[in-house]
Amino acid sequence: MVVFLAEVEDIPDMGIVNSGNAEARSSQRAAGYSKSGNTLVTNLPQGKYKMTARFYSPTSAGGTYKFYTGYREIWATTTGNSNATDADTEVVLANSDNEILLGQTGYTAAVDFIYIQSLGTPTAEELAAAQEADYNANHRTVTITDAGYATYCSDIALDFTSVTGLTAYIATVSGEKVSFTEITRIPVETGVLLKGAAKDYDVAAANTTDDVSENKFVGVLEKTVVGSGAFVLYKDDTHPIGFYKTNNDNFEVGAHTAYLPASIATSRAFIAIDNTASGISEVNTTQNTGAIYNLNGVRVEKATKGLYIINGKKVLK
């Protein structure tokens, strides 16, 4: 039984290709493509389906076309030339309501038509596998060490509202101040600072996200050379937790982490994280004489006896 049939150019929010070879090779003389991100094709209930589509690439470079439900990729195919290519796949959907989304990489054209047939009820094993795949695609495990803080960058949008004991912050700058401000729903590829007890946390995908346009964290999904001058989160037995300026042109940060760019505080070597009753407070980014932090990263009025961070340097009083 066919449960969905559409010319892609007739699906709302799709881009339209109706010139050159696309006009000659496509039914109804046009094809469609996802203009940005993933575009909704249809909604389907739980079940087993066969999806069929005709894909078209206007150049020999081809393109990769992907279908998703949530963040789970359920079908991907690549065209390698300018001819139309028919392809199909079987898919098991586990939720009661599943958004089928189309995304693509490479050249932004085009899919001619899509039709989906119902293959009936999936077996218990098929359904369990689909449920596990959905869960894994729509959740991420975040680890906090004994340091109590970590930077993070996710390949999917995340929702922290229901995660007990874990808080996410973005970094903003106003004049000479850096502020670490709590955020609950972070967009994909957004750098954040996390605070929590040492353990692993399970965080679900977010359907909507908060505004992060003022965020100064730079998030990375792969190991990345950030060079000299960037601020990275660091702590050891002699250094309090905070953001330290690198002095190595080849300094590399790990995958799924974040850092602060050198431009955030050009005259400073250290940005403390102040532990206060409210969590995290503003810190001064200028090289002011008398800016003193103890080994817990808390700014103090004056140094008495002991080791302090003064203007980004360790000083023994």
Tab-separated table of C-alpha atoms in Angstrom, residues 82-284:
chain	number	residue	atom	x	y	z
A	82	SER	CA	24.086	13.825	-14.440
A	83	ASN	CA	21.639	11.007	-15.123
A	84	ALA	CA	18.581	10.310	-13.019
A	85	THR	CA	19.078	7.438	-10.545
A	86	ASP	CA	16.253	5.391	-9.019
A	87	ALA	CA	16.922	3.921	-5.562
A	88	ASP	CA	14.974	2.370	-2.707
A	89	THR	CA	15.431	1.127	0.841
A	90	GLU	CA	13.479	-0.491	3.672
A	91	VAL	CA	13.018	1.459	6.908
A	92	VAL	CA	11.571	0.601	10.330
A	93	LEU	CA	10.097	3.520	12.285
A	94	ALA	CA	9.711	3.058	16.035
A	95	ASN	CA	7.773	6.112	17.263
A	96	SER	CA	4.038	6.728	17.063
A	97	ASP	CA	4.712	9.806	14.936
A	98	ASN	CA	7.883	10.149	12.851
A	99	GLU	CA	8.937	13.217	10.887
A	100	ILE	CA	10.656	12.191	7.644
A	101	LEU	CA	13.245	14.823	6.755
A	102	LEU	CA	15.304	15.302	3.593
A	103	GLY	CA	18.794	16.762	3.690
A	104	GLN	CA	21.680	16.700	1.259
A	105	THR	CA	25.332	17.540	0.810
A	106	GLY	CA	27.245	18.447	-2.295
A	107	TYR	CA	25.433	20.122	-5.161
A	108	THR	CA	22.029	21.454	-4.087
A	109	ALA	CA	19.935	19.524	-6.594
A	110	ALA	CA	17.781	17.498	-6.841
A	111	VAL	CA	15.198	14.808	-6.059
A	112	ASP	CA	12.491	14.205	-8.641
A	113	PHE	CA	9.847	12.291	-6.697
A	114	ILE	CA	9.413	10.249	-3.513
A	115	TYR	CA	6.970	7.490	-2.768
A	116	ILE	CA	6.661	5.358	0.334
A	117	GLN	CA	4.928	1.998	0.663
A	118	SER	CA	3.811	0.330	3.887
A	119	LEU	CA	5.260	-3.145	4.442
A	120	GLY	CA	3.110	-3.809	7.482
A	121	THR	CA	4.088	-4.362	11.103
A	122	PRO	CA	7.775	-4.806	11.963
A	123	THR	CA	8.916	-7.781	14.030
A	124	ALA	CA	9.737	-7.288	17.703
A	125	GLU	CA	13.448	-7.539	16.876
A	126	GLU	CA	13.183	-4.944	14.091
A	127	LEU	CA	11.257	-2.583	16.345
A	128	ALA	CA	13.725	-2.958	19.203
A	129	ALA	CA	16.659	-2.237	16.850
A	130	ALA	CA	14.915	0.888	15.523
A	131	GLN	CA	14.158	2.100	19.050
A	132	GLU	CA	17.796	1.651	20.052
A	133	ALA	CA	18.974	3.452	16.914
A	134	ASP	CA	16.571	6.337	17.580
A	135	TYR	CA	17.749	6.649	21.176
A	136	ASN	CA	21.439	6.612	20.256
A	137	ALA	CA	20.910	9.186	17.496
A	138	ASN	CA	18.914	11.535	19.728
A	139	HIS	CA	20.995	11.409	22.941
A	140	ARG	CA	24.560	12.278	23.840
A	141	THR	CA	26.670	11.244	26.835
A	142	VAL	CA	28.497	14.156	28.479
A	143	THR	CA	31.311	13.459	30.951
A	144	ILE	CA	32.365	15.730	33.797
A	145	THR	CA	35.641	14.849	35.557
A	146	ASP	CA	36.736	15.648	39.097
A	147	ALA	CA	37.561	19.165	37.875
A	148	GLY	CA	33.828	19.904	38.055
A	149	TYR	CA	33.833	21.667	34.702
A	150	ALA	CA	34.256	20.794	31.039
A	151	THR	CA	33.853	22.493	27.698
A	152	TYR	CA	31.659	20.813	25.140
A	153	CYS	CA	30.416	21.005	21.571
A	154	SER	CA	27.689	18.691	20.270
A	155	ASP	CA	26.901	17.452	16.773
A	156	ILE	CA	23.178	17.717	17.602
A	157	ALA	CA	21.119	20.320	19.445
A	158	LEU	CA	20.799	19.417	23.143
A	159	ASP	CA	18.243	20.113	25.891
A	160	PHE	CA	19.612	20.431	29.438
A	161	THR	CA	16.309	21.302	31.132
A	162	SER	CA	15.675	17.791	32.483
A	163	VAL	CA	19.289	16.898	33.333
A	164	THR	CA	19.717	17.054	37.101
A	165	GLY	CA	23.004	18.462	38.371
A	166	LEU	CA	24.433	19.603	35.042
A	167	THR	CA	24.416	23.226	33.886
A	168	ALA	CA	25.544	24.710	30.568
A	169	TYR	CA	26.880	28.239	30.039
A	170	ILE	CA	27.734	30.416	27.076
A	171	ALA	CA	30.366	33.176	27.291
A	172	THR	CA	29.491	36.758	26.441
A	173	VAL	CA	31.495	39.977	26.594
A	174	SER	CA	30.326	43.424	27.639
A	175	GLY	CA	33.011	46.072	27.749
A	176	GLU	CA	35.760	44.619	29.916
A	177	LYS	CA	33.699	41.797	31.373
A	178	VAL	CA	33.292	38.166	30.369
A	179	SER	CA	30.035	36.674	31.629
A	180	PHE	CA	29.208	32.983	31.804
A	181	THR	CA	25.449	32.820	31.337
A	182	GLU	CA	23.290	29.747	31.812
A	183	ILE	CA	21.672	28.245	28.726
A	184	THR	CA	19.229	25.332	28.625
A	185	ARG	CA	18.819	24.420	24.945
A	186	ILE	CA	21.987	24.637	22.865
A	187	PRO	CA	22.100	24.603	19.054
A	188	VAL	CA	24.257	22.174	17.113
A	189	GLU	CA	28.022	22.947	17.017
A	190	THR	CA	27.773	25.478	19.852
A	191	GLY	CA	30.633	25.723	22.323
A	192	VAL	CA	29.602	25.781	25.988
A	193	LEU	CA	31.039	25.461	29.481
A	194	LEU	CA	29.505	22.681	31.580
A	195	LYS	CA	29.396	22.482	35.377
A	196	GLY	CA	28.457	19.402	37.414
A	197	ALA	CA	29.529	16.606	39.691
A	198	ALA	CA	31.995	14.093	38.287
A	199	LYS	CA	30.003	11.504	36.311
A	200	ASP	CA	28.441	10.767	32.935
A	201	TYR	CA	25.212	12.574	32.017
A	202	ASP	CA	22.652	11.534	29.418
A	203	VAL	CA	21.357	14.563	27.474
A	204	ALA	CA	18.463	14.403	25.004
A	205	ALA	CA	18.189	16.236	21.691
A	206	ALA	CA	16.460	19.625	21.678
A	207	ASN	CA	13.488	20.437	19.476
A	208	THR	CA	14.029	24.191	19.901
A	209	THR	CA	17.159	26.126	20.861
A	210	ASP	CA	18.077	29.321	22.721
A	211	ASP	CA	19.676	32.392	21.170
A	212	VAL	CA	23.472	32.043	21.168
A	213	SER	CA	24.297	34.883	18.794
A	214	GLU	CA	26.445	36.601	21.460
A	215	ASN	CA	28.318	33.455	22.501
A	216	LYS	CA	32.107	33.804	22.342
A	217	PHE	CA	32.938	30.123	22.782
A	218	VAL	CA	34.217	28.438	19.643
A	219	GLY	CA	33.052	24.835	19.511
A	220	VAL	CA	34.808	22.118	17.516
A	221	LEU	CA	33.632	18.627	16.584
A	222	GLU	CA	37.083	17.344	15.564
A	223	LYS	CA	40.567	17.790	16.990
A	224	THR	CA	41.546	21.328	16.038
A	225	VAL	CA	44.731	23.389	16.172
A	226	VAL	CA	43.823	26.685	17.864
A	227	GLY	CA	47.325	28.134	17.969
A	228	SER	CA	48.884	30.612	20.338
A	229	GLY	CA	46.731	33.067	22.283
A	230	ALA	CA	43.513	31.040	22.566
A	231	PHE	CA	42.078	30.391	26.031
A	232	VAL	CA	41.538	26.748	26.990
A	233	LEU	CA	40.020	25.209	30.115
A	234	TYR	CA	42.740	23.731	32.340
A	235	LYS	CA	43.339	22.486	35.876
A	236	ASP	CA	46.049	20.475	37.637
A	237	ASP	CA	47.493	20.138	41.145
A	238	THR	CA	49.123	23.558	40.979
A	239	HIS	CA	46.759	25.436	38.642
A	240	PRO	CA	43.187	26.364	39.618
A	241	ILE	CA	40.383	25.670	37.171
A	242	GLY	CA	40.091	28.418	34.592
A	243	PHE	CA	40.848	29.433	31.037
A	244	TYR	CA	44.571	29.743	30.331
A	245	LYS	CA	46.122	31.404	27.294
A	246	THR	CA	48.141	29.055	25.106
A	247	ASN	CA	51.646	29.980	23.952
A	248	ASN	CA	52.091	27.229	21.364
A	249	ASP	CA	51.304	27.833	17.698
A	250	ASN	CA	50.517	24.114	17.327
A	251	PHE	CA	48.284	23.806	20.396
A	252	GLU	CA	45.433	21.375	19.718
A	253	VAL	CA	42.087	20.987	21.463
A	254	GLY	CA	40.160	17.738	21.490
A	255	ALA	CA	37.040	16.762	19.584
A	256	HIS	CA	33.696	17.932	20.996
A	257	THR	CA	35.291	20.690	23.085
A	258	ALA	CA	35.335	24.493	23.041
A	259	TYR	CA	37.742	27.355	23.623
A	260	LEU	CA	37.720	31.143	23.872
A	261	PRO	CA	39.462	33.018	21.041
A	262	ALA	CA	42.483	35.196	21.703
A	263	SER	CA	40.486	38.328	20.861
A	264	ILE	CA	38.391	37.947	24.011
A	265	ALA	CA	41.250	39.177	26.243
A	266	THR	CA	44.418	40.175	24.425
A	267	SER	CA	46.268	41.465	27.501
A	268	ARG	CA	45.424	38.654	29.913
A	269	ALA	CA	46.900	35.182	30.443
A	270	PHE	CA	44.156	33.735	32.677
A	271	ILE	CA	40.383	34.007	32.965
A	272	ALA	CA	39.065	32.632	36.239
A	273	ILE	CA	35.807	30.845	36.852
A	274	ASP	CA	34.427	32.408	40.038
A	275	ASN	CA	32.634	29.926	42.301
A	276	THR	CA	29.803	31.855	43.932
A	277	ALA	CA	26.458	30.995	45.473
A	278	SER	CA	24.788	31.609	42.129
A	279	GLY	CA	27.245	29.440	40.236
A	280	ILE	CA	29.344	31.517	37.890
A	281	SER	CA	29.906	35.256	37.882
A	282	GLU	CA	31.432	37.877	35.651
A	283	VAL	CA	35.226	38.122	35.417
A	284	ASN	CA	37.413	41.009	34.387
